[in-house]
mmCIF file of C-alpha atoms in Angstrom:
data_model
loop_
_atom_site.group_PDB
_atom_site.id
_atom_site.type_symbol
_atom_site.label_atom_id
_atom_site.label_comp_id
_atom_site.label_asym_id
_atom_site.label_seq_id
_atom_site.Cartn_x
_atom_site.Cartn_y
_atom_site.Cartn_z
ATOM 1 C CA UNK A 1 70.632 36.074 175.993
ATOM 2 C CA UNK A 2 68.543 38.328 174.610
ATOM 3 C CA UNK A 3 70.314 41.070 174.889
ATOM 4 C CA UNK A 4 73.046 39.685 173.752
ATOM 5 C CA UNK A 5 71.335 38.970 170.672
ATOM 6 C CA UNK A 6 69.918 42.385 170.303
ATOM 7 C CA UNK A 7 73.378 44.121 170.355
ATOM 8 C CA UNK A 8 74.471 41.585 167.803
ATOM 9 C CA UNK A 9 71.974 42.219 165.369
ATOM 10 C CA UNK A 10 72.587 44.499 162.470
ATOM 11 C CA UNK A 11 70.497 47.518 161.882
ATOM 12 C CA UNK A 12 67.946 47.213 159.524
ATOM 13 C CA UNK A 13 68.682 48.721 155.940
ATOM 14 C CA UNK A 14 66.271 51.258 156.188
ATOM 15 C CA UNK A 15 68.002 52.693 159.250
ATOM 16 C CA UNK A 16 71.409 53.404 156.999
ATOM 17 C CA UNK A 17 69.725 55.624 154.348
ATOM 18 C CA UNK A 18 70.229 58.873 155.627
ATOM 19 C CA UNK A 19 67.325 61.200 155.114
ATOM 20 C CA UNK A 20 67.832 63.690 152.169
ATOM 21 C CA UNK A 21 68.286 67.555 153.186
ATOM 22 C CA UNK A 22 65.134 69.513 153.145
ATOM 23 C CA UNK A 23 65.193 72.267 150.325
ATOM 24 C CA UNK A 24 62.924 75.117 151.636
ATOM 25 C CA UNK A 25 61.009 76.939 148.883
ATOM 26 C CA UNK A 26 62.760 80.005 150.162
ATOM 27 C CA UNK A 27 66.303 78.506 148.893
ATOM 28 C CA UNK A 28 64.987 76.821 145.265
ATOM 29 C CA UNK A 29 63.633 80.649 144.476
ATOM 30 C CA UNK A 30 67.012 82.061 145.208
ATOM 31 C CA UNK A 31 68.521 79.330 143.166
ATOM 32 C CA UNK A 32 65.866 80.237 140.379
ATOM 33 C CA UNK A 33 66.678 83.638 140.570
ATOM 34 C CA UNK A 34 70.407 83.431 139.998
ATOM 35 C CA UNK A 35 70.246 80.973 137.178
ATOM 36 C CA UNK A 36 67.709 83.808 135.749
ATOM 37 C CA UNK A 37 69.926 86.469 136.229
ATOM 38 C CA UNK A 38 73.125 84.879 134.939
ATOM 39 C CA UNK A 39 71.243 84.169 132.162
ATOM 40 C CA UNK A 40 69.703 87.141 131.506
ATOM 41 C CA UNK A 41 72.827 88.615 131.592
ATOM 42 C CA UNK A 42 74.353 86.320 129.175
ATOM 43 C CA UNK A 43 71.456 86.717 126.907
ATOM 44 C CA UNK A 44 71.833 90.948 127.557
ATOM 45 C CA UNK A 45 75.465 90.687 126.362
ATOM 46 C CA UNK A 46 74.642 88.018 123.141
ATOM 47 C CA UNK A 47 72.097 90.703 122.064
ATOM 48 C CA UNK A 48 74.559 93.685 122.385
ATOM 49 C CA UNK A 49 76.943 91.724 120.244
ATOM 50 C CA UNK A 50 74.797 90.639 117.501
ATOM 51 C CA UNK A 51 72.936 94.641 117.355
ATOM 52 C CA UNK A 52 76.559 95.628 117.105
ATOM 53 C CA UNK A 53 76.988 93.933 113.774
ATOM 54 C CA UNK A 54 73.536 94.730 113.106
ATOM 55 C CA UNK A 55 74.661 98.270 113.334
ATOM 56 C CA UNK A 56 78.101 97.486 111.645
ATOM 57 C CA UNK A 57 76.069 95.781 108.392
ATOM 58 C CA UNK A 58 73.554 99.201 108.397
ATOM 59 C CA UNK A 59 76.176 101.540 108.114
ATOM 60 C CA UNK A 60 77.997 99.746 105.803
ATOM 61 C CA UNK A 61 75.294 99.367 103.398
ATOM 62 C CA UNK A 62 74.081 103.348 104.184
ATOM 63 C CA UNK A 63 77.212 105.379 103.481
ATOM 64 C CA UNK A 64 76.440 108.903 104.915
ATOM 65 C CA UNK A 65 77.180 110.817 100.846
ATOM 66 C CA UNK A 66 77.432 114.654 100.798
ATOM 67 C CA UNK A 67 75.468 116.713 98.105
ATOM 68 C CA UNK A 68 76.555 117.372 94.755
ATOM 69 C CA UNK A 69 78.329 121.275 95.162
ATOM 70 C CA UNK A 70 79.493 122.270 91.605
ATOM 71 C CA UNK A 71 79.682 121.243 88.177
ATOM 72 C CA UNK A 72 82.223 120.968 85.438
ATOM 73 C CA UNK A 73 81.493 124.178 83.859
ATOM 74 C CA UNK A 74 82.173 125.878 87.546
ATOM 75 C CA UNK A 75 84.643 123.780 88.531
ATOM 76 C CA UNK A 76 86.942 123.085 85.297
ATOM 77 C CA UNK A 77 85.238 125.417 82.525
ATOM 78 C CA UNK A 78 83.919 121.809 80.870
ATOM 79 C CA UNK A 79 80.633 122.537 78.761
ATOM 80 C CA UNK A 80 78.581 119.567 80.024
ATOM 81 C CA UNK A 81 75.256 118.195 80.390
ATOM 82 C CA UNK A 82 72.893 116.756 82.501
ATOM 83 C CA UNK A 83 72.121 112.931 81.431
ATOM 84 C CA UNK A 84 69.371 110.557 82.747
ATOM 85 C CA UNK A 85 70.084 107.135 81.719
ATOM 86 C CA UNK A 86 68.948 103.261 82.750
ATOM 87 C CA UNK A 87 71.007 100.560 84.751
ATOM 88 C CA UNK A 88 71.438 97.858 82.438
ATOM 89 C CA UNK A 89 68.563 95.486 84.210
ATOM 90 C CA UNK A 90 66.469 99.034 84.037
ATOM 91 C CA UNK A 91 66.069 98.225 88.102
ATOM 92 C CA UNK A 92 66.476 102.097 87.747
ATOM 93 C CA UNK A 93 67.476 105.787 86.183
ATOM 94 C CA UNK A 94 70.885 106.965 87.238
ATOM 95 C CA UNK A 95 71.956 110.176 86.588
ATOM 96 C CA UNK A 96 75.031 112.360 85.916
ATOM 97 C CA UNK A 97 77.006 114.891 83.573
ATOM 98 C CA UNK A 98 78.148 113.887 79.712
ATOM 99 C CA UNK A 99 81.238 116.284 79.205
ATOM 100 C CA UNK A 100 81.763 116.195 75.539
ATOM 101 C CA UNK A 101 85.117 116.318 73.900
ATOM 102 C CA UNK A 102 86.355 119.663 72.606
ATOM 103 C CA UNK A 103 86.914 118.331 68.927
ATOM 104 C CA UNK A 104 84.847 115.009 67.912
ATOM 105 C CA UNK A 105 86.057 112.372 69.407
ATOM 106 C CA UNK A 106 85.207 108.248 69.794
ATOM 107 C CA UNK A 107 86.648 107.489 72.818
ATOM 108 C CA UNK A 108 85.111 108.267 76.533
ATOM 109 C CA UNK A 109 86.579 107.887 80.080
ATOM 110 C CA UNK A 110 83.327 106.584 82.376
ATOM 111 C CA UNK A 111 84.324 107.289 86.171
ATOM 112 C CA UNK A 112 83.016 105.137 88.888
ATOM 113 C CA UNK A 113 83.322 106.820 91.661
ATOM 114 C CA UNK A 114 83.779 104.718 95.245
ATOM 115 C CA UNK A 115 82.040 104.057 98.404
ATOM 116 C CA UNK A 116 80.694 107.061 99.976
ATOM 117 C CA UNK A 117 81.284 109.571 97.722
ATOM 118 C CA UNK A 118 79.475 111.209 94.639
ATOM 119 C CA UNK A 119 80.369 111.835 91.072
ATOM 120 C CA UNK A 120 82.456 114.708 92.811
ATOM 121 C CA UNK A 121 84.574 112.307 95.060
ATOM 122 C CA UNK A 122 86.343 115.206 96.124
ATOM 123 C CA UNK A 123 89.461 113.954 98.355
ATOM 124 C CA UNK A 124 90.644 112.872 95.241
ATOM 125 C CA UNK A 125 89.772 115.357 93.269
ATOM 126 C CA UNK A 126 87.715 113.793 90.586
ATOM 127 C CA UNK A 127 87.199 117.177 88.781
ATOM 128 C CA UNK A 128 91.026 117.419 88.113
ATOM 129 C CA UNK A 129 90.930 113.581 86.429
ATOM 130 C CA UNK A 130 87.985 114.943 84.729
ATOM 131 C CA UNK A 131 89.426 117.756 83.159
ATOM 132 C CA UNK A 132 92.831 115.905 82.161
ATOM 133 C CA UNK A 133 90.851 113.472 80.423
ATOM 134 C CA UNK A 134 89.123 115.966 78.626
ATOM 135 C CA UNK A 135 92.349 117.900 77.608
ATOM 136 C CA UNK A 136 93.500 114.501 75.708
ATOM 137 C CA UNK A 137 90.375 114.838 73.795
ATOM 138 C CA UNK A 138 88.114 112.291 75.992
ATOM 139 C CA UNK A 139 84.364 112.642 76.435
ATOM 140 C CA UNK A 140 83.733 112.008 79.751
ATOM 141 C CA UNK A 141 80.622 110.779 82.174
ATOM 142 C CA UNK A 142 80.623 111.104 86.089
ATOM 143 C CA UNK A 143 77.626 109.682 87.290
ATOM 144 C CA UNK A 144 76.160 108.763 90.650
ATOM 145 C CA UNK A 145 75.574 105.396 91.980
ATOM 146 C CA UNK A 146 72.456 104.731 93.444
ATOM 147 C CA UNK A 147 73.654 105.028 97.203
ATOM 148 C CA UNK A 148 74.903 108.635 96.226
ATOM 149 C CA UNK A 149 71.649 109.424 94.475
ATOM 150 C CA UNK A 150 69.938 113.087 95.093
ATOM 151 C CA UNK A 151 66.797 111.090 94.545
ATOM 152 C CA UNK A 152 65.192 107.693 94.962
ATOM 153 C CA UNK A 153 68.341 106.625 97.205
ATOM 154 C CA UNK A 154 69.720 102.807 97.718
ATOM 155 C CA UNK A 155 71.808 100.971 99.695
ATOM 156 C CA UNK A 156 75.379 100.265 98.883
ATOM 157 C CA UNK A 157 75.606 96.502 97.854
ATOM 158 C CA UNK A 158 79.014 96.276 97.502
ATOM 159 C CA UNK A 159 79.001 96.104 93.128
ATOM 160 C CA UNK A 160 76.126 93.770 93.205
ATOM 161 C CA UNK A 161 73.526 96.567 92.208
ATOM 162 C CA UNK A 162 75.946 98.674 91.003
ATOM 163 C CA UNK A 163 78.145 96.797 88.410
ATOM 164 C CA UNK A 164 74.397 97.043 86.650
ATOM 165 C CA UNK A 165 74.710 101.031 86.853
ATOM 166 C CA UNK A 166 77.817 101.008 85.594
ATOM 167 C CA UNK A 167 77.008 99.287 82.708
ATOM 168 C CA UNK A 168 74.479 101.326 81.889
ATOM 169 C CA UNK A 169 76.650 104.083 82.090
ATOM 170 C CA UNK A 170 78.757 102.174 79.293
ATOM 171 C CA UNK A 171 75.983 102.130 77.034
ATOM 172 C CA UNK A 172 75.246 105.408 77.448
ATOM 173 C CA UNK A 173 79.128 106.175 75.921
ATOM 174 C CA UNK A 174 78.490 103.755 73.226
ATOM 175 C CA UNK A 175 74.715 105.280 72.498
ATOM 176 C CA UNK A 176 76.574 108.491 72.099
ATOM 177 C CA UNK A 177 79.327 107.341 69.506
ATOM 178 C CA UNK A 178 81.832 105.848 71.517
ATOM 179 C CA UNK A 179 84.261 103.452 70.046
ATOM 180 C CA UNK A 180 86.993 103.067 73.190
ATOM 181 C CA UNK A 181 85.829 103.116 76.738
ATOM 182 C CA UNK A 182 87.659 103.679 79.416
ATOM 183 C CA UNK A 183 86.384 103.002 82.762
ATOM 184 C CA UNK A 184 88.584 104.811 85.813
ATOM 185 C CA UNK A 185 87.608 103.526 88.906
ATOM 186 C CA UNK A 186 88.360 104.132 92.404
ATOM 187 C CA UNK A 187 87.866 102.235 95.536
ATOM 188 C CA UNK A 188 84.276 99.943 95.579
ATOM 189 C CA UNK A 189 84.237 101.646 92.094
ATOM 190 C CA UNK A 190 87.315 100.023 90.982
ATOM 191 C CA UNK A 191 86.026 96.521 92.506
ATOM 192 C CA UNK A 192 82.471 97.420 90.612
ATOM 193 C CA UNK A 193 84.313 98.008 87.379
ATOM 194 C CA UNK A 194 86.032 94.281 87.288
ATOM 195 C CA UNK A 195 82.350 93.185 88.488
ATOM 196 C CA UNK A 196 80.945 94.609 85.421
ATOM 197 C CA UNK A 197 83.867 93.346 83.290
ATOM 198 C CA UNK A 198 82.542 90.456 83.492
ATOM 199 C CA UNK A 199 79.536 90.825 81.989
ATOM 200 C CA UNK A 200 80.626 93.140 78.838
ATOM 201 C CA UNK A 201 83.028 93.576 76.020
ATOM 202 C CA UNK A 202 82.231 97.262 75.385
ATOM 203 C CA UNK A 203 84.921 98.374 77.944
ATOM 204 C CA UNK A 204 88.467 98.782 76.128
ATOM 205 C CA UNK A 205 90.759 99.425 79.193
ATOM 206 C CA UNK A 206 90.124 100.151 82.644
ATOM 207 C CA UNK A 207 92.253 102.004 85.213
ATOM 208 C CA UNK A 208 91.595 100.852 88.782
ATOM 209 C CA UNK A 209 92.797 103.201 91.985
ATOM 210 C CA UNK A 210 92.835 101.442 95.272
ATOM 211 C CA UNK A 211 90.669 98.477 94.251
ATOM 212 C CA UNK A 212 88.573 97.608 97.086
ATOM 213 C CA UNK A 213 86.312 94.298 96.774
ATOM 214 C CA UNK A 214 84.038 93.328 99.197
ATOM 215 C CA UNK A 215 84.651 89.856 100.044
ATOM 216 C CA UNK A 216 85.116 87.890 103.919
ATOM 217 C CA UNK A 217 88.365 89.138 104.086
ATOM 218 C CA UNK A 218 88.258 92.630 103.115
ATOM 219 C CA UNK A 219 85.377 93.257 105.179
ATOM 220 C CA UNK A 220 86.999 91.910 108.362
ATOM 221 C CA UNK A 221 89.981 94.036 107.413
ATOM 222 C CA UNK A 222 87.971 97.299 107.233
ATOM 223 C CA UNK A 223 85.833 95.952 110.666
ATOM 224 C CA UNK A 224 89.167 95.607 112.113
ATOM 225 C CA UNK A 225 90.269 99.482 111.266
ATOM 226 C CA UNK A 226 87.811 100.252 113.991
ATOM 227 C CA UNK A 227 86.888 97.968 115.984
ATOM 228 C CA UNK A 228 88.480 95.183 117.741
ATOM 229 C CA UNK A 229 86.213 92.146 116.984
ATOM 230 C CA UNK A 230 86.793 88.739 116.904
ATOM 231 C CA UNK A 231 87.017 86.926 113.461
ATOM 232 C CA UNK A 232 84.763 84.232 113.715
ATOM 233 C CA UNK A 233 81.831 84.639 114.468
ATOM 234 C CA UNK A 234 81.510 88.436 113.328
ATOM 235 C CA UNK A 235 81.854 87.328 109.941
ATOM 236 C CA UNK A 236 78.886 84.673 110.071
ATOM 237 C CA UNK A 237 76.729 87.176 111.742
ATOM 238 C CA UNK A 238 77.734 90.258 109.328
ATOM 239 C CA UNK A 239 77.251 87.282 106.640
ATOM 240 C CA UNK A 240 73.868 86.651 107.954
ATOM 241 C CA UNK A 241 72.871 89.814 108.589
ATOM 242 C CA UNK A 242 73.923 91.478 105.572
ATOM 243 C CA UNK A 243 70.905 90.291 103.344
ATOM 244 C CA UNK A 244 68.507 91.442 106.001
ATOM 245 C CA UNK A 245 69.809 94.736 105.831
ATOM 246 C CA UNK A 246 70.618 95.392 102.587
ATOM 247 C CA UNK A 247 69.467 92.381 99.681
ATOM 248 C CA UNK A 248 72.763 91.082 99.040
ATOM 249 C CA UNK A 249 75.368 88.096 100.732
ATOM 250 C CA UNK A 250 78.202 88.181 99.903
ATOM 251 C CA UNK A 251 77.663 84.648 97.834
ATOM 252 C CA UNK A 252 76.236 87.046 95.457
ATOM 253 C CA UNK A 253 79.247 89.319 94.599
ATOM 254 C CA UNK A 254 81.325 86.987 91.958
ATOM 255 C CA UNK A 255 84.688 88.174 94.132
ATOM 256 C CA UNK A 256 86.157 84.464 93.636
ATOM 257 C CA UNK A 257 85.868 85.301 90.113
ATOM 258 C CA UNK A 258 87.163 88.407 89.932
ATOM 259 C CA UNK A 259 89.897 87.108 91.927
ATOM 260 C CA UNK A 260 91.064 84.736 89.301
ATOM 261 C CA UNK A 261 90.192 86.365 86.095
ATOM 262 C CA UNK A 262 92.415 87.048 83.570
ATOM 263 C CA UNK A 263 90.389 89.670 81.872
ATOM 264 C CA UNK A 264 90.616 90.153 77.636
ATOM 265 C CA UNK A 265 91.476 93.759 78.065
ATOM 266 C CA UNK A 266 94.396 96.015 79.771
ATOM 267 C CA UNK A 267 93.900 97.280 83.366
ATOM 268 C CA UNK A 268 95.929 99.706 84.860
ATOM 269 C CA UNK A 269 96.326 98.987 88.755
ATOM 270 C CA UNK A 270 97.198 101.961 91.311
ATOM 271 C CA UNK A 271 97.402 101.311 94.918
ATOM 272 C CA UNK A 272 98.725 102.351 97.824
ATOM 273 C CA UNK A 273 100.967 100.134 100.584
ATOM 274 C CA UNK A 274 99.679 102.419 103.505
ATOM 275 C CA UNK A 275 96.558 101.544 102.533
ATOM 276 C CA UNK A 276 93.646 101.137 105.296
ATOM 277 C CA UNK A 277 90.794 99.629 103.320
ATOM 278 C CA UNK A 278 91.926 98.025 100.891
ATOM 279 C CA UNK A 279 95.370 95.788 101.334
ATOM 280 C CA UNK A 280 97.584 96.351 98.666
ATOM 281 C CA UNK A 281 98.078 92.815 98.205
ATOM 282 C CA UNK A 282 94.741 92.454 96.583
ATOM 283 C CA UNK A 283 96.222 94.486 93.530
ATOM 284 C CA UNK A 284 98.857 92.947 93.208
ATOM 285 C CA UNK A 285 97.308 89.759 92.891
ATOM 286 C CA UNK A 286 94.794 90.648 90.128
ATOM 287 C CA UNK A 287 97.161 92.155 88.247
ATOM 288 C CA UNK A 288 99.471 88.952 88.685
ATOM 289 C CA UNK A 289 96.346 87.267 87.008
ATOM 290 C CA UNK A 290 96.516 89.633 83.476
ATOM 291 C CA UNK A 291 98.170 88.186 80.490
ATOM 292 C CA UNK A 292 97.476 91.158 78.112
ATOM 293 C CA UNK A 293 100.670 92.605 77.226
ATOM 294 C CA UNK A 294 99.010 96.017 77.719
ATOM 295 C CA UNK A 295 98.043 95.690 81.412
ATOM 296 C CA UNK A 296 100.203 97.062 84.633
ATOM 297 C CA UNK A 297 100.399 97.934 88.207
ATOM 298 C CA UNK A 298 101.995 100.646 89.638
ATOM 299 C CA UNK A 299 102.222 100.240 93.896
ATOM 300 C CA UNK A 300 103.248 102.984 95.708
ATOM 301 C CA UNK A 301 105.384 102.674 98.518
ATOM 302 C CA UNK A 302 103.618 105.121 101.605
ATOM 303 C CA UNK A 303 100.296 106.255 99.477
ATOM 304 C CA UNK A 304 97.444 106.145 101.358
ATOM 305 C CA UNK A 305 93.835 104.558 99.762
ATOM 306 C CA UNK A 306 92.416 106.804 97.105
ATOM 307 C CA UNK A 307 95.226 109.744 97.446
ATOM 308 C CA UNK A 308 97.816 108.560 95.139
ATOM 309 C CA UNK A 309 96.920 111.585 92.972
ATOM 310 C CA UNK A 310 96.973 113.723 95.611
ATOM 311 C CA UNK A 311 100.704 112.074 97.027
ATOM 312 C CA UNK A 312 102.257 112.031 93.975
ATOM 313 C CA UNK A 313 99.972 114.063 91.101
ATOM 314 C CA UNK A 314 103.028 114.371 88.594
ATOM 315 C CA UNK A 315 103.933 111.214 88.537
ATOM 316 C CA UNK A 316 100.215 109.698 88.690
ATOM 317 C CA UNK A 317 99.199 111.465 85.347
ATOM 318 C CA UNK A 318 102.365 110.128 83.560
ATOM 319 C CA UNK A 319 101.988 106.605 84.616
ATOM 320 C CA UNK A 320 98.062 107.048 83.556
ATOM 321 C CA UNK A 321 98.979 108.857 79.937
ATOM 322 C CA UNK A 322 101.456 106.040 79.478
ATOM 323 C CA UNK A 323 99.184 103.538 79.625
ATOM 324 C CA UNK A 324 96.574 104.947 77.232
ATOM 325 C CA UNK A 325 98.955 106.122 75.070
ATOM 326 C CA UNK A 326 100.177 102.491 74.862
ATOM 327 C CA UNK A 327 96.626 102.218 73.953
ATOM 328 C CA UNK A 328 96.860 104.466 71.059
ATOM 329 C CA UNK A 329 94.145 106.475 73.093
ATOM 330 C CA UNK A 330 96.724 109.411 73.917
ATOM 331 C CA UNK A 331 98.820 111.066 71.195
ATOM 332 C CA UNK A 332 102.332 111.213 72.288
ATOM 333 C CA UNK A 333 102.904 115.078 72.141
ATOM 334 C CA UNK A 334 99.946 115.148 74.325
ATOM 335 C CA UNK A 335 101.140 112.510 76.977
ATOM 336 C CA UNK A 336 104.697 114.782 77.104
ATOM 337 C CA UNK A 337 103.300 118.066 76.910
ATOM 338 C CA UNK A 338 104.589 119.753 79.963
ATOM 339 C CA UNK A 339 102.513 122.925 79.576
ATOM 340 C CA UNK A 340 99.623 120.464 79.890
ATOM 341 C CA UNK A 341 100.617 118.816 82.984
ATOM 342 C CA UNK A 342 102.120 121.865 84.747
ATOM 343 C CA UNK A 343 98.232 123.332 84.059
ATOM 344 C CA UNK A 344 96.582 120.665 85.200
ATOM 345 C CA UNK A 345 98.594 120.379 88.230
ATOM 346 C CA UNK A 346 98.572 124.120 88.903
ATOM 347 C CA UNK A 347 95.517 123.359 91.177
ATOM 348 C CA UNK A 348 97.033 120.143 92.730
ATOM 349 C CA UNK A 349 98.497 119.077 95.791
ATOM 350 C CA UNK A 350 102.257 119.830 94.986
ATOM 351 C CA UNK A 351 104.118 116.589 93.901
ATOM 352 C CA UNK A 352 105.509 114.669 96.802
ATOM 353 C CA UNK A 353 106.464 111.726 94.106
ATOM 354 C CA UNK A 354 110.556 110.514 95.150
ATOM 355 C CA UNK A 355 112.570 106.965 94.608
ATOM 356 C CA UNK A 356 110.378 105.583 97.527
ATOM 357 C CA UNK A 357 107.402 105.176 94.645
ATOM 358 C CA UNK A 358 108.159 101.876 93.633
ATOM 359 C CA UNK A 359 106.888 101.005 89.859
ATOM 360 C CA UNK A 360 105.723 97.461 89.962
ATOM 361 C CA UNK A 361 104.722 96.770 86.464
ATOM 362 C CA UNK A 362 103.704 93.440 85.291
ATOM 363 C CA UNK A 363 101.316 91.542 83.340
#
């Protein structure tokens, strides 16, 4: 009876918990080990990404800017010379070349020359818009931006810094007599001149190459050209990072501004379809924005960023005399004086300009 009732009876609970693998200390190192290395190596390739865009936002704020070779006296015959003037917020001395007009004259052409390049900007070449100026009787200053400076160099801050050196390059026309201004901008110079805009009514018409502004977009654009990197998050770290590096965010370039601004005098818009920096779209856009009867765009079907003068140099100087003569800053015989464009062009790239330049001109 007994042992019946012993084979009846159910095993005690304790019996049915089964007892829990042992873990040797052996197998929780390994396990320690791999979690360590997968994420060290996750960590490894987090901190190659974000010194890649460290490295992206140091170049870009450091353009690598060749010496200053020549001058306009060797380069064009232009008497010139040498000026030392402030940045409006006096943050520092700029300096350049004051080419004065043959005959007395009240009306200058200030270049602002773009992102890694001097007053020279040579691809483009800024002597040969120099000296055309000068033969419609234009003084004429070619400065350096601080990043391009011999002396005391800065980083490039995308028009921040330098829409305040431009302006001081303004008041230098107007400290030496000048009535009309003119500022002729190219690139980051052309997207520094509209910064400045804002913030003067000394300038009387500006003529804008391949406007580049430095905003989210752009910037991804240009990162793009090299690189392929996602969107997001490159931007928020090259948005983050960019401060660090350089001062500026891009919350402090008024680009949303500039965007939408319909400004009180005539600009002149040249750009490129083929171009690789800056999309033409951009120009087209701001110059949608202008109501001034005056203002224009001229996009070029197959020019390239900043060579428009170089692709089609006949054509370019036309389309620029035009407009100032519209101005009343260029005396008609002057603006269709073919001795004086066949000279000037003499040392040019010979004109490539056909019907596939399309002439886009609006307000």
């Amino acid at each position: 009876m007994s042992s019946t009732l012993q084979k009846n009876a159910k095993p005690h609970s304790s019996e049915l918990e089964e007892t829990p693998p042992v873990v040797s200390p052996r197998q929780i190192r390994i396990k320690h080990v791999v979690v360590a290395f997968v994420l060290s190596i996750v960590f490894f390739f987090l901190f190659c990404f974000v010194a890649l865009h460290a490295y992206i936002a140091w170049v870009l704020s450091n353009p690598t800017v060749a010496s200053v070779y020549s001058n306009p006296m060797q380069a064009k015959g232009m008497a010139y010379e040498d000026v030392t003037f402030p940045a409006a917020d006096d943050s520092r001395m700029m300096q350049g070349w004051y080419i004065p007009a043959e005959q007395k004259s009240s009306k200058t052409i200030v270049f602002s020359h773009g992102y890694g390049a001097n007053r020279e900007e040579t691809w483009i070449p800024m002597y040969d818009l120099a000296h055309y100026a000068h033969k419609l009787n234009f003084n004429v200053i070619m400065f350096d931006y601080g990043f391009a400076a011999k002396t005391n160099k800065e980083v490039a801050t995308g028009g921040k810094k330098e829409s305040q050196q431009l302006l001081g390059a303004i008041q230098l026309a107007k400290q030496k007599g000048s009535q009309e201004i003119v500022v002729w901008g190219f690139s980051m110079g052309a997207g520094t001149a509209l910064q400045a805009g804002l913030k003067t009514k000394d300038v009387t018409a500006m003529i804008l190459d391949s406007t580049f502004l430095l905003e989210p977009d752009t910037l991804y654009y240009n990162i793009q050209q090299q690189l392929d990197l996602p969107r997001h998050p490159s931007l928020e770290i090259l948005e983050f990072l960019l401060p660090i590096v350089n001062g500026t965010s891009l919350n402090q370039i008024p680009y949303q501004q500039v965007k939408k601004e319909d400004y009180p005098f005539p600009i002149f818009f040249i750009h490129g379809t083929n171009d690789d920096k800056a999309p033409y779209q951009i120009a087209e856009q701001l110059a949608a924005n202008q109501t001034n009867p005056d203002s224009g765009s001229w996009v070029i079907q197959g020019a390239h960023h900043e060579l428009e003068f170089r692709e089609h140099p006949r054509e370019y100087l036309r389309k620029v005399s035009d407009f100032l003569s519209s101005l009343n800053l260029a005396e008609e015989e002057d603006v269709n004086n073919e001795p004086l464009l066949n000279d000037e062009l003499s040392n040019s790239p010979s004109d490539t300009s056909s019907s596939t330049a399309k002439d886009a001109n609006s307000k």
